[in-house]
Amino acid sequence: MEFQYKEAKQRRLNWVSETWNGDGHRDIAASDDVLIVGAGVVGSALAYALGKEGRRVHVIERDLSEPDRIVGELLQPGGYLKLVELGLEDCVKDIDAQQVFGYALFKDGKKTRIPYPLENFRSDVAGRSFHHGRFIQRLREKASSLSNVRLEQGTVTSLLEENGMIKGVNYKTRNGEESTAYALLTVVCDGCYSNLRRSLCNPKVDVPSCFVGLVLENCRLPFENHGHVVLADPSPILFYPISSHEIRCLVDVPGQTVPSIANGELAQYLKTVVAPQVPPELHDSFITAIDTGNVKPMANRSMPADPCPTPGALLLGDAFNMRHPLTGGGMTVALSDVVVLRDLLRPLSDFNDASTLCRYLESFYTIRKPVASTINTLAGALYKVFCASPDPARKEMRQACFDYLSLGGIFSLGPIALLSGLNPRPLSLVLHFFAVAVYGFWRLMLPFPSPDRIYTGARLISGASGIIFPILKAEGIREMFFPFSVPAYYRAPLSRQTIQKNRSKHVLAEKSH
Ligand SMILES: Cc1cc2nc3c(=O)[nH]c(=O)nc-3n(C[C@H](O)[C@H](O)[C@H](O)COP(=O)(O)OP(=O)(O)OC[C@H]3O[C@@H](n4cnc5c(N)ncnc54)[C@H](O)[C@@H]3O)c2cc1C
């Protein structure tokens, strides 16, 4: 996609001449309201959202050319709704994005279709899958279409701290010159490899597996316009369309590294271990994709949010919080966070009082919890359940999960509503997770419970608890289930009306599911 910078460049020139004084030093009084580090999914969406609110926004992005990555290609319908709330839904137009209406699951030659519950939404509401880079360029284009948003290419090297308060950043400009940018609020959205997060949170990054990405051509998915998950051995394989003629395949490889690409070990692994488990309709294109050599590996990181509230700064996106990408929830969480933050900051006429602003921003970390933690927990738990294991109890849990989702009705609607981000409610997550475990236990007791079966069933239940409780604990049980009981929730200058709206949304959604 061609990115139009001409107009933005002219505005930038006007801006620079307005805000820099004669001796080349920035006039602090004219510093920006918000400085955003990174123009990925979050940075670009936030720049547009805050720009629309009339804030002066400066975005510094390391590379403004179209990214070519295997991340962020399937946006769940819940994420699409957030795009609509932000006025960014046209960013999935004209990029050959494909609508996604649900998932198909494959296990041991059996398959089941799980549609998204879209009946009560507008006709355009569905998932979207696309080339990540094209989407990013549309978001950047949209942000820089606002006269008060300035996108600059540069690499941020450090945060500028004075007396415990973040005042801006040091960065290298496009020409390699050292420079400084000041703002009343610095939002760090520099993604999963973030160098800047260390002073703003306690990062505990886990790498449970890697994805190996390939692009398949000249084939059709067994279920068009659906995400496909194959419950393979040792771990899942995903397929989804990224354009009208390309299908993305992501092969999960457990562990922190993948077999060597250079000496052909990875190609050998894909052909001998993975290919036999690929649906027949996709097999030949899968082999061709391996032979073309365009195979990209990427580590799957997960990191619970553990912020250190710091005056003048905020972390957002993957720099702040990550989950396994199996369920494609990252962009939905990110866009949901942008909506929460925009609404939170709306009543503030300016950001001059940094310590008060910091206390207000603490409520951001609580308000976002129910949605973000539900999507995070589902991703972590589902990944563990979907991985093959020699343990009979884990095998039963995996089979029970496939069969439970195949039952249809509430048994598939509830879980897919969670995964799609249309109803990301913590209680619904826990209920369905344990319903799967109880279903698995009950099946084991049929036709007669033997001591062996009772033992396996008990291990299944304790295994299920062992999967979900550590994730819930890391996410923060109180903030996730009872955010209203956390004092920080009330720190923001939210209007009574907004609090009421959030509260009734929560209650209504719990009732309807
Ligand atoms: C393999 C994989 C597949 C995934 N698939 C999906 C999916 O299908 N659906 C989904 O919703 N999520 C998916 N995710 C997660 C999703 O990609 C992320 O949650 C999302 O991209 C986070 O957006 P971000 O803006 O925080 O980071 P990014 O989109 O990574 O953006 C960070 C930006 O910061 C810039 N930057 C970095 N350092 C600096 C610096 N020092 N100075 C200036 N700029 C800097 C980078 O150039 C980049 O543009 C996937 C993740 C992985 C690993």
Coordinates of C-alpha atoms and ligand atoms in Angstrom, one line a residue:
M1 CA 0.0 0.0 0.0
E2 CA 1.3 3.4 -1.0
F3 CA 1.5 5.6 2.1
Q4 CA 0.6 9.3 1.6
Y5 CA 3.0 11.4 3.6
K6 CA 2.9 14.6 1.4
E7 CA 0.2 16.4 3.3
A8 CA 1.5 15.2 6.7
K9 CA 5.0 16.5 5.7
Q10 CA 3.7 19.9 5.0
R11 CA 1.8 20.0 8.3
R12 CA 4.9 18.8 10.1
L13 CA 6.9 21.7 8.6
N14 CA 4.3 24.2 9.8
W15 CA 4.3 22.6 13.2
V16 CA 8.1 22.7 13.5
S17 CA 8.2 26.4 12.6
E18 CA 5.5 27.1 15.2
T19 CA 7.1 25.2 18.1
W20 CA 10.9 25.6 17.8
N21 CA 12.6 28.8 18.8
G22 CA 15.5 30.4 16.9
D23 CA 18.5 28.7 18.7
G24 CA 17.3 25.2 17.8
H25 CA 15.9 24.4 21.3
R26 CA 12.4 23.2 21.8
D27 CA 10.1 25.7 23.6
I28 CA 9.0 23.6 26.5
A29 CA 5.7 25.5 26.9
A30 CA 4.9 24.3 23.4
S31 CA 5.6 20.6 24.2
D32 CA 3.1 18.1 23.0
D33 CA 0.3 16.7 25.1
V34 CA 1.2 13.1 24.3
L35 CA 4.3 11.5 22.9
I36 CA 3.8 8.0 21.6
V37 CA 6.7 5.6 21.1
G38 CA 6.0 3.1 18.3
A39 CA 3.4 3.3 15.6
G40 CA 2.3 -0.3 15.5
V41 CA -1.3 -1.3 16.2
V42 CA -1.6 0.4 19.5
G43 CA 0.5 3.5 18.9
S44 CA -1.2 4.4 15.6
A45 CA -4.7 3.7 17.0
L46 CA -4.0 5.8 20.1
A47 CA -2.5 8.6 18.1
Y48 CA -5.7 8.8 16.1
A49 CA -8.0 8.4 19.1
L50 CA -6.3 11.2 21.1
G51 CA -5.8 13.4 18.1
K52 CA -9.5 13.2 17.5
E53 CA -10.0 14.5 21.1
G54 CA -8.0 17.5 20.2
R55 CA -4.7 16.5 21.9
R56 CA -1.4 17.5 20.3
V57 CA 0.3 14.1 19.6
H58 CA 3.8 13.3 18.5
V59 CA 4.5 9.8 17.4
I60 CA 8.1 8.5 17.0
E61 CA 8.3 5.2 15.0
R62 CA 11.5 3.4 14.2
D63 CA 10.4 2.4 10.7
L64 CA 7.6 3.9 8.8
S65 CA 7.8 1.6 5.9
E66 CA 5.2 -1.2 5.6
P67 CA 6.1 -4.0 8.0
D68 CA 6.4 -7.6 6.8
R69 CA 5.6 -9.7 9.8
I70 CA 3.6 -12.8 10.7
V71 CA 1.9 -11.1 13.7
G72 CA -1.5 -9.4 14.0
E73 CA -3.3 -10.8 11.0
L74 CA -6.6 -11.9 12.4
L75 CA -8.7 -9.3 14.2
Q76 CA -11.5 -10.9 16.2
P77 CA -15.0 -9.4 15.8
G78 CA -14.7 -7.9 19.3
G79 CA -11.6 -6.1 18.1
Y80 CA -13.4 -4.9 15.0
L81 CA -16.1 -3.4 17.2
K82 CA -13.4 -1.5 19.0
L83 CA -12.1 -0.2 15.6
V84 CA -15.6 1.0 15.0
E85 CA -15.7 2.7 18.4
L86 CA -12.5 4.5 17.5
G87 CA -13.7 5.5 14.0
L88 CA -11.0 3.3 12.4
E89 CA -13.1 0.7 10.7
D90 CA -12.2 2.0 7.2
C91 CA -8.6 0.8 8.0
V92 CA -9.7 -2.8 7.0
K93 CA -11.1 -1.5 3.7
D94 CA -9.2 -1.6 0.4
I95 CA -6.5 -3.9 1.8
D96 CA -8.1 -7.1 0.4
A97 CA -9.0 -8.1 4.0
Q98 CA -11.2 -11.1 4.4
Q99 CA -14.3 -11.4 6.6
V100 CA -14.0 -14.2 9.2
F101 CA -17.3 -15.8 10.5
G102 CA -16.0 -18.3 13.0
Y103 CA -13.6 -21.2 13.5
A104 CA -13.2 -24.8 12.3
L105 CA -11.6 -27.4 14.6
F106 CA -9.9 -30.5 13.4
K107 CA -8.8 -33.5 15.5
D108 CA -7.9 -37.1 14.4
G109 CA -9.8 -36.8 11.0
K110 CA -12.9 -35.2 12.7
K111 CA -13.9 -31.6 12.2
T112 CA -16.4 -29.2 13.7
R113 CA -17.5 -25.7 12.8
I114 CA -18.0 -23.0 15.5
P115 CA -19.6 -19.9 14.1
Y116 CA -19.2 -16.5 15.9
P117 CA -22.5 -15.3 17.5
L118 CA -23.0 -12.4 15.1
E119 CA -26.8 -12.4 14.8
N120 CA -27.4 -9.4 17.0
F121 CA -24.8 -7.2 15.3
R122 CA -24.7 -5.0 12.2
S123 CA -24.0 -6.9 9.0
D124 CA -20.4 -5.7 8.7
V125 CA -19.5 -7.0 12.2
A126 CA -17.3 -10.1 11.8
G127 CA -13.6 -10.9 12.2
R128 CA -11.1 -9.6 9.7
S129 CA -7.9 -11.1 8.4
F130 CA -5.4 -9.3 6.3
H131 CA -1.7 -8.6 5.7
H132 CA -0.5 -7.1 8.9
G133 CA 1.6 -4.5 7.1
R134 CA -1.2 -3.2 5.0
F135 CA -3.4 -2.7 8.1
I136 CA -0.6 -0.9 10.0
Q137 CA -0.1 1.5 7.0
R138 CA -3.8 2.3 7.0
L139 CA -3.8 3.0 10.7
R140 CA -0.7 5.3 10.3
E141 CA -2.2 7.0 7.3
K142 CA -5.4 7.6 9.3
A143 CA -3.5 9.0 12.3
S144 CA -1.4 11.4 10.3
S145 CA -4.5 12.6 8.5
L146 CA -5.2 14.7 11.6
S147 CA -3.4 18.1 11.7
N148 CA -2.6 17.8 15.4
V149 CA -0.9 14.4 15.0
R150 CA 2.7 14.3 13.9
L151 CA 4.4 11.0 12.8
E152 CA 8.2 11.0 12.8
Q153 CA 10.6 8.3 11.9
G154 CA 13.2 7.9 14.7
T155 CA 14.4 5.4 17.2
V156 CA 13.8 6.1 20.9
T157 CA 16.8 5.3 22.9
S158 CA 15.7 6.2 26.5
L159 CA 13.1 7.8 28.5
L160 CA 13.8 11.3 29.8
E161 CA 13.4 11.2 33.6
E162 CA 13.6 14.2 36.0
N163 CA 12.9 13.7 39.7
G164 CA 11.1 10.5 39.1
M165 CA 8.9 11.9 36.4
I166 CA 9.0 11.0 32.7
K167 CA 9.3 14.2 30.7
G168 CA 9.8 12.8 27.2
V169 CA 12.4 10.7 25.4
N170 CA 15.8 10.8 23.8
Y171 CA 15.8 9.5 20.3
K172 CA 17.8 9.2 17.1
T173 CA 16.3 11.0 14.2
R174 CA 16.0 9.4 10.8
N175 CA 19.3 11.0 9.9
G176 CA 21.0 9.5 12.9
E177 CA 21.1 12.8 15.0
E178 CA 20.5 12.6 18.7
S179 CA 17.4 14.5 19.7
T180 CA 15.0 15.0 22.6
A181 CA 11.2 15.2 22.5
Y182 CA 9.1 16.5 25.5
A183 CA 5.5 15.8 26.3
L184 CA 3.2 15.9 29.3
L185 CA 2.4 12.2 28.9
T186 CA 4.7 9.6 27.2
V187 CA 3.0 6.4 26.1
V188 CA 5.4 3.6 25.4
C189 CA 4.0 1.2 22.7
D190 CA 7.2 -0.3 21.4
G191 CA 5.9 -3.8 21.1
C192 CA 7.0 -7.3 22.3
Y193 CA 10.8 -6.6 22.2
S194 CA 10.4 -3.4 24.2
N195 CA 13.6 -1.9 25.5
L196 CA 11.8 0.8 27.4
R197 CA 9.4 -1.2 29.5
R198 CA 11.9 -2.1 32.2
S199 CA 11.5 1.1 34.2
L200 CA 7.7 1.1 33.9
C201 CA 6.8 -2.5 34.8
N202 CA 8.1 -5.7 36.2
P203 CA 8.4 -7.8 33.0
K204 CA 8.1 -11.5 33.5
V205 CA 8.2 -12.8 29.9
D206 CA 7.5 -16.4 29.2
V207 CA 8.1 -18.1 25.8
P208 CA 6.0 -21.3 25.8
S209 CA 6.5 -21.9 22.0
C210 CA 7.2 -20.4 18.6
F211 CA 5.1 -20.0 15.5
V212 CA 6.5 -20.9 12.1
G213 CA 4.7 -18.9 9.4
L214 CA 4.1 -19.9 5.8
V215 CA 1.9 -18.5 3.1
L216 CA -0.2 -21.0 1.1
E217 CA -1.4 -20.3 -2.4
N218 CA -3.6 -22.0 -5.0
C219 CA -5.7 -23.8 -2.5
R220 CA -9.0 -23.3 -0.6
L221 CA -9.7 -23.6 3.0
P222 CA -12.1 -26.5 4.0
F223 CA -14.4 -23.8 5.5
E224 CA -14.0 -20.5 3.7
N225 CA -13.8 -17.3 5.7
H226 CA -13.0 -19.3 8.9
G227 CA -10.0 -19.6 11.1
H228 CA -8.9 -23.3 11.2
V229 CA -7.2 -24.9 14.2
V230 CA -5.8 -28.4 13.8
L231 CA -5.3 -30.1 17.2
A232 CA -2.0 -31.7 16.0
D233 CA 0.8 -33.5 17.7
P234 CA 2.8 -32.0 19.4
S235 CA 0.8 -28.7 19.2
P236 CA -1.7 -26.8 17.2
I237 CA -1.5 -25.7 13.5
L238 CA -3.5 -22.6 12.4
F239 CA -4.8 -21.6 9.0
Y240 CA -6.7 -18.4 8.0
P241 CA -7.0 -16.3 4.9
I242 CA -4.9 -13.1 4.7
S243 CA -6.1 -12.0 1.2
S244 CA -8.4 -13.3 -1.5
H245 CA -5.7 -15.7 -2.7
E246 CA -3.4 -16.3 0.2
I247 CA -3.8 -18.5 3.3
R248 CA -1.6 -18.0 6.4
C249 CA -0.4 -21.1 8.1
L250 CA 1.1 -20.9 11.6
V251 CA 2.7 -24.0 12.9
D252 CA 3.2 -24.1 16.6
V253 CA 6.6 -25.5 17.7
P254 CA 6.8 -26.0 21.5
G255 CA 9.9 -24.6 23.2
Q256 CA 11.9 -21.4 22.8
T257 CA 13.6 -22.2 19.5
V258 CA 12.7 -23.9 16.3
P259 CA 14.8 -26.4 14.4
S260 CA 17.5 -24.8 12.2
I261 CA 16.4 -23.2 9.0
A262 CA 19.9 -23.0 7.6
N263 CA 20.7 -26.7 7.6
G264 CA 17.2 -27.8 6.5
E265 CA 16.1 -29.3 9.8
L266 CA 13.0 -27.0 10.0
A267 CA 11.9 -28.0 6.4
Q268 CA 12.4 -31.6 7.3
Y269 CA 10.4 -31.3 10.5
L270 CA 7.5 -29.5 8.6
K271 CA 7.5 -32.2 6.0
T272 CA 7.7 -35.3 8.2
V273 CA 6.0 -34.3 11.4
V274 CA 3.5 -31.5 10.4
A275 CA 2.5 -32.2 6.8
P276 CA 0.8 -35.6 7.5
Q277 CA -1.5 -33.8 10.0
V278 CA -2.5 -31.0 7.6
P279 CA -6.1 -31.2 6.1
P280 CA -5.8 -32.9 2.7
E281 CA -7.2 -29.9 0.9
L282 CA -4.1 -27.9 2.0
H283 CA -1.5 -30.5 1.9
D284 CA 0.1 -29.9 -1.6
S285 CA 0.2 -26.1 -1.1
F286 CA 1.8 -26.6 2.3
I287 CA 4.6 -28.7 0.8
T288 CA 5.0 -26.1 -2.0
A289 CA 5.2 -23.3 0.6
I290 CA 8.0 -25.2 2.4
D291 CA 9.9 -25.6 -0.8
T292 CA 9.7 -21.9 -1.7
G293 CA 11.7 -21.4 1.5
N294 CA 9.6 -18.4 2.7
V295 CA 9.3 -19.7 6.2
K296 CA 9.3 -17.2 9.1
P297 CA 9.7 -18.2 12.8
M298 CA 8.6 -16.0 15.7
A299 CA 8.6 -16.6 19.4
N300 CA 5.3 -16.6 21.2
R301 CA 5.6 -14.5 24.3
S302 CA 3.3 -14.1 27.2
M303 CA 3.6 -11.6 30.0
P304 CA 1.0 -10.6 32.5
A305 CA 0.5 -6.9 33.1
D306 CA 2.5 -5.8 36.1
P307 CA 2.9 -2.0 35.9
C308 CA 4.9 0.4 38.1
P309 CA 2.7 3.5 37.9
T310 CA 5.1 6.3 36.9
P311 CA 4.2 10.0 36.7
G312 CA 4.3 11.2 33.1
A313 CA 4.3 7.8 31.5
L314 CA 2.2 4.8 30.5
L315 CA 2.8 1.4 28.9
L316 CA 0.5 0.0 26.4
G317 CA 0.2 -2.9 23.9
D318 CA 2.7 -5.8 23.8
A319 CA 5.2 -3.7 25.7
F320 CA 2.8 -3.9 28.6
N321 CA 1.0 -7.2 28.3
M322 CA 1.2 -10.3 26.1
R323 CA -0.6 -13.6 25.7
H324 CA -0.2 -16.7 23.5
P325 CA -1.3 -15.8 20.0
L326 CA -3.2 -19.0 19.5
T327 CA -6.6 -17.2 19.9
G328 CA -5.6 -14.1 18.0
G329 CA -6.5 -11.9 20.9
G330 CA -3.6 -9.4 21.0
M331 CA -5.1 -6.7 18.8
T332 CA -8.5 -7.0 20.5
V333 CA -6.9 -6.4 23.9
A334 CA -4.8 -3.6 22.5
L335 CA -7.7 -1.8 20.8
S336 CA -9.9 -2.3 23.8
D337 CA -7.2 -0.6 26.0
V338 CA -7.1 2.3 23.6
V339 CA -10.8 2.8 24.0
V340 CA -10.6 2.6 27.8
L341 CA -7.7 5.1 27.9
R342 CA -9.3 7.6 25.5
D343 CA -12.5 7.6 27.6
L344 CA -10.5 7.9 30.8
L345 CA -8.6 10.9 29.6
R346 CA -11.6 12.6 28.0
P347 CA -12.7 14.7 31.1
L348 CA -9.1 16.0 31.6
S349 CA -8.7 19.4 29.9
D350 CA -4.9 19.2 30.1
F351 CA -2.2 16.8 31.4
N352 CA -0.1 19.4 33.3
D353 CA -0.4 17.9 36.8
A354 CA 1.6 14.7 36.2
S355 CA 1.2 13.1 39.6
T356 CA -2.5 13.6 39.6
L357 CA -2.6 12.2 36.1
C358 CA -0.6 9.2 37.2
R359 CA -3.1 8.5 40.0
Y360 CA -5.9 8.7 37.5
L361 CA -4.0 6.4 35.1
E362 CA -3.8 3.8 37.9
S363 CA -7.5 3.2 37.3
F364 CA -6.8 2.4 33.7
Y365 CA -4.9 -0.7 34.9
T366 CA -8.0 -1.8 36.8
I367 CA -10.7 -0.9 34.4
R368 CA -9.1 -2.8 31.6
K369 CA -8.7 -6.0 33.6
P370 CA -11.9 -7.9 33.1
V371 CA -11.7 -7.8 29.3
A372 CA -7.9 -8.1 28.9
S373 CA -7.4 -10.8 31.5
T374 CA -10.3 -12.9 30.2
I375 CA -8.7 -12.9 26.7
N376 CA -5.2 -13.5 28.2
T377 CA -6.4 -16.4 30.4
L378 CA -8.3 -18.1 27.6
A379 CA -5.3 -17.9 25.3
G380 CA -2.9 -19.4 27.9
A381 CA -5.4 -22.1 29.1
L382 CA -6.5 -23.1 25.6
Y383 CA -2.9 -23.4 24.4
K384 CA -2.2 -25.9 27.3
V385 CA -5.3 -27.9 26.7
F386 CA -4.7 -28.0 22.9
C387 CA -1.2 -29.4 23.1
A388 CA -0.8 -33.2 22.9
S389 CA 0.4 -35.0 25.9
P390 CA 1.2 -38.6 26.8
D391 CA -0.6 -38.1 30.1
P392 CA -4.0 -39.9 29.9
A393 CA -5.7 -37.2 32.0
R394 CA -4.4 -34.4 29.6
K395 CA -5.5 -36.5 26.6
E396 CA -9.0 -36.8 28.1
M397 CA -9.2 -33.1 28.7
R398 CA -8.1 -32.3 25.1
Q399 CA -10.7 -34.8 23.7
A400 CA -13.4 -33.5 26.1
C401 CA -12.7 -29.9 24.9
F402 CA -13.1 -30.9 21.2
D403 CA -16.3 -32.8 21.9
Y404 CA -17.7 -30.1 24.2
L405 CA -17.2 -27.5 21.4
S406 CA -18.8 -29.9 18.9
L407 CA -22.0 -30.2 21.0
G408 CA -23.1 -26.8 19.6
G409 CA -25.6 -24.5 21.3
I410 CA -24.4 -22.8 24.5
F411 CA -21.5 -25.2 24.6
S412 CA -19.8 -23.7 21.6
L413 CA -21.5 -20.3 21.7
G414 CA -20.1 -19.4 25.2
P415 CA -16.5 -20.3 24.4
I416 CA -16.5 -18.7 21.0
A417 CA -18.1 -15.5 22.4
L418 CA -15.1 -15.4 24.8
L419 CA -12.6 -16.0 22.1
S420 CA -14.1 -13.6 19.6
G421 CA -14.0 -10.8 22.2
L422 CA -17.7 -10.3 21.9
N423 CA -18.3 -11.4 25.5
P424 CA -15.0 -11.5 27.3
R425 CA -16.4 -12.1 30.8
P426 CA -14.2 -13.7 33.4
L427 CA -17.1 -15.7 35.0
S428 CA -18.2 -17.2 31.7
L429 CA -14.6 -18.2 31.1
V430 CA -14.2 -20.1 34.4
L431 CA -17.6 -21.7 34.1
H432 CA -17.0 -23.0 30.6
F433 CA -13.5 -24.2 31.5
F434 CA -14.7 -26.2 34.4
A435 CA -17.7 -27.4 32.4
V436 CA -15.3 -29.0 30.0
A437 CA -13.4 -30.6 32.8
V438 CA -16.6 -32.0 34.4
Y439 CA -17.8 -33.2 31.0
G440 CA -14.5 -35.0 30.6
F441 CA -14.8 -36.5 34.1
W442 CA -18.5 -37.6 33.6
R443 CA -17.6 -39.3 30.3
L444 CA -14.9 -41.3 32.0
M445 CA -17.4 -42.6 34.5
L446 CA -19.4 -44.2 31.7
P447 CA -20.5 -46.9 31.4
F448 CA -19.1 -47.9 34.8
P449 CA -16.6 -46.0 37.0
S450 CA -13.6 -48.2 37.6
P451 CA -10.8 -47.2 40.1
D452 CA -8.6 -46.5 37.1
R453 CA -11.1 -44.2 35.5
I454 CA -11.9 -42.4 38.8
Y455 CA -8.2 -41.8 39.3
T456 CA -7.8 -40.4 35.7
G457 CA -11.0 -38.3 36.2
A458 CA -9.7 -36.9 39.5
R459 CA -6.4 -36.0 37.7
L460 CA -8.3 -34.4 34.9
I461 CA -10.1 -32.1 37.3
S462 CA -6.9 -31.3 39.3
G463 CA -5.0 -30.8 36.0
A464 CA -7.6 -28.4 34.8
S465 CA -7.3 -26.4 38.0
G466 CA -3.5 -26.6 37.7
I467 CA -3.8 -25.0 34.2
I468 CA -6.2 -22.1 35.0
F469 CA -5.5 -21.0 38.5
P470 CA -1.9 -20.0 38.1
I471 CA -2.9 -17.9 35.0
L472 CA -5.8 -16.3 36.9
K473 CA -3.5 -15.6 39.9
A474 CA -0.9 -13.9 37.6
E475 CA -3.6 -11.8 36.0
G476 CA -4.9 -10.7 39.4
I477 CA -8.1 -12.4 40.6
R478 CA -9.5 -9.4 42.4
E479 CA -9.1 -6.9 39.6
M480 CA -10.4 -9.4 37.1
F481 CA -13.5 -10.5 38.9
F482 CA -14.2 -7.6 41.2
P483 CA -12.7 -4.5 39.7
F484 CA -15.4 -2.4 41.4
S485 CA -13.8 -3.4 44.8
V486 CA -10.4 -1.9 43.9
P487 CA -10.0 1.7 45.1
A488 CA -7.9 2.6 42.0
Y489 CA -11.0 2.0 39.9
Y490 CA -12.5 5.2 41.2
R491 CA -9.4 7.4 40.9
A492 CA -10.0 8.6 37.4
P493 CA -12.2 11.6 36.9
L494 CA -14.8 9.4 35.2
S495 CA -18.2 10.9 35.2
R496 CA -20.9 9.1 37.3
Q497 CA -22.6 8.3 34.0
T498 CA -19.5 6.5 32.6
I499 CA -19.1 4.4 35.8
Q500 CA -22.8 3.5 35.7
K501 CA -22.4 2.6 32.0
N502 CA -19.5 0.3 32.7
R503 CA -21.2 -1.3 35.6
S504 CA -24.4 -2.0 33.8
K505 CA -22.5 -3.3 30.7
H506 CA -20.8 -5.8 33.0
V507 CA -24.0 -6.9 34.7
L508 CA -26.0 -7.2 31.5
A509 CA -23.3 -9.3 29.8
E510 CA -23.0 -11.6 32.8
K511 CA -26.9 -12.0 32.7
S512 CA -27.1 -12.7 29.0
H513 CA -24.4 -15.4 29.2
Ligands
LIG1 C1 3.3 -15.0 15.9 C2 2.3 -14.0 16.4 C3 1.1 -14.0 15.7 C4 0.1 -13.1 16.2 N1 -1.2 -13.1 15.6 C5 -2.1 -12.3 16.0 C6 -3.4 -12.3 15.4 O1 -3.7 -13.0 14.5 N2 -4.4 -11.5 16.0 C7 -4.1 -10.6 17.0 O2 -5.0 -9.9 17.4 N3 -2.9 -10.6 17.6 C8 -1.9 -11.4 17.1 N4 -0.7 -11.3 17.7 C9 -0.4 -10.3 18.7 C10 -0.3 -8.9 18.1 O3 0.5 -8.9 16.9 C11 0.1 -7.9 19.0 O4 -0.6 -8.0 20.2 C12 0.1 -6.5 18.5 O5 0.8 -6.3 17.3 C13 0.6 -5.5 19.5 O6 0.7 -4.2 19.0 P1 1.8 -3.2 19.5 O7 1.4 -1.9 18.9 O8 1.9 -3.2 21.0 O9 3.1 -3.7 19.0 P2 3.7 -3.7 17.5 O10 2.5 -3.8 16.5 O11 4.8 -4.7 17.5 O12 4.3 -2.2 17.3 C14 5.4 -1.8 18.0 C15 6.0 -0.6 17.1 O13 7.0 0.0 17.9 C16 8.1 0.3 17.0 N5 9.3 0.4 17.9 C17 9.9 -0.5 18.6 N6 10.9 0.0 19.3 C18 11.0 1.3 19.0 C19 11.8 2.4 19.4 N7 12.9 2.1 20.2 N8 11.6 3.6 18.9 C20 10.6 3.8 18.0 N9 9.7 2.8 17.6 C21 9.9 1.6 18.1 C22 8.1 -0.9 16.1 O14 8.8 -0.6 14.9 C23 6.7 -1.1 15.9 O15 6.1 -0.4 14.8 C24 0.3 -12.2 17.3 C25 1.6 -12.2 17.9 C26 2.5 -13.1 17.4 C27 3.9 -13.2 18.1

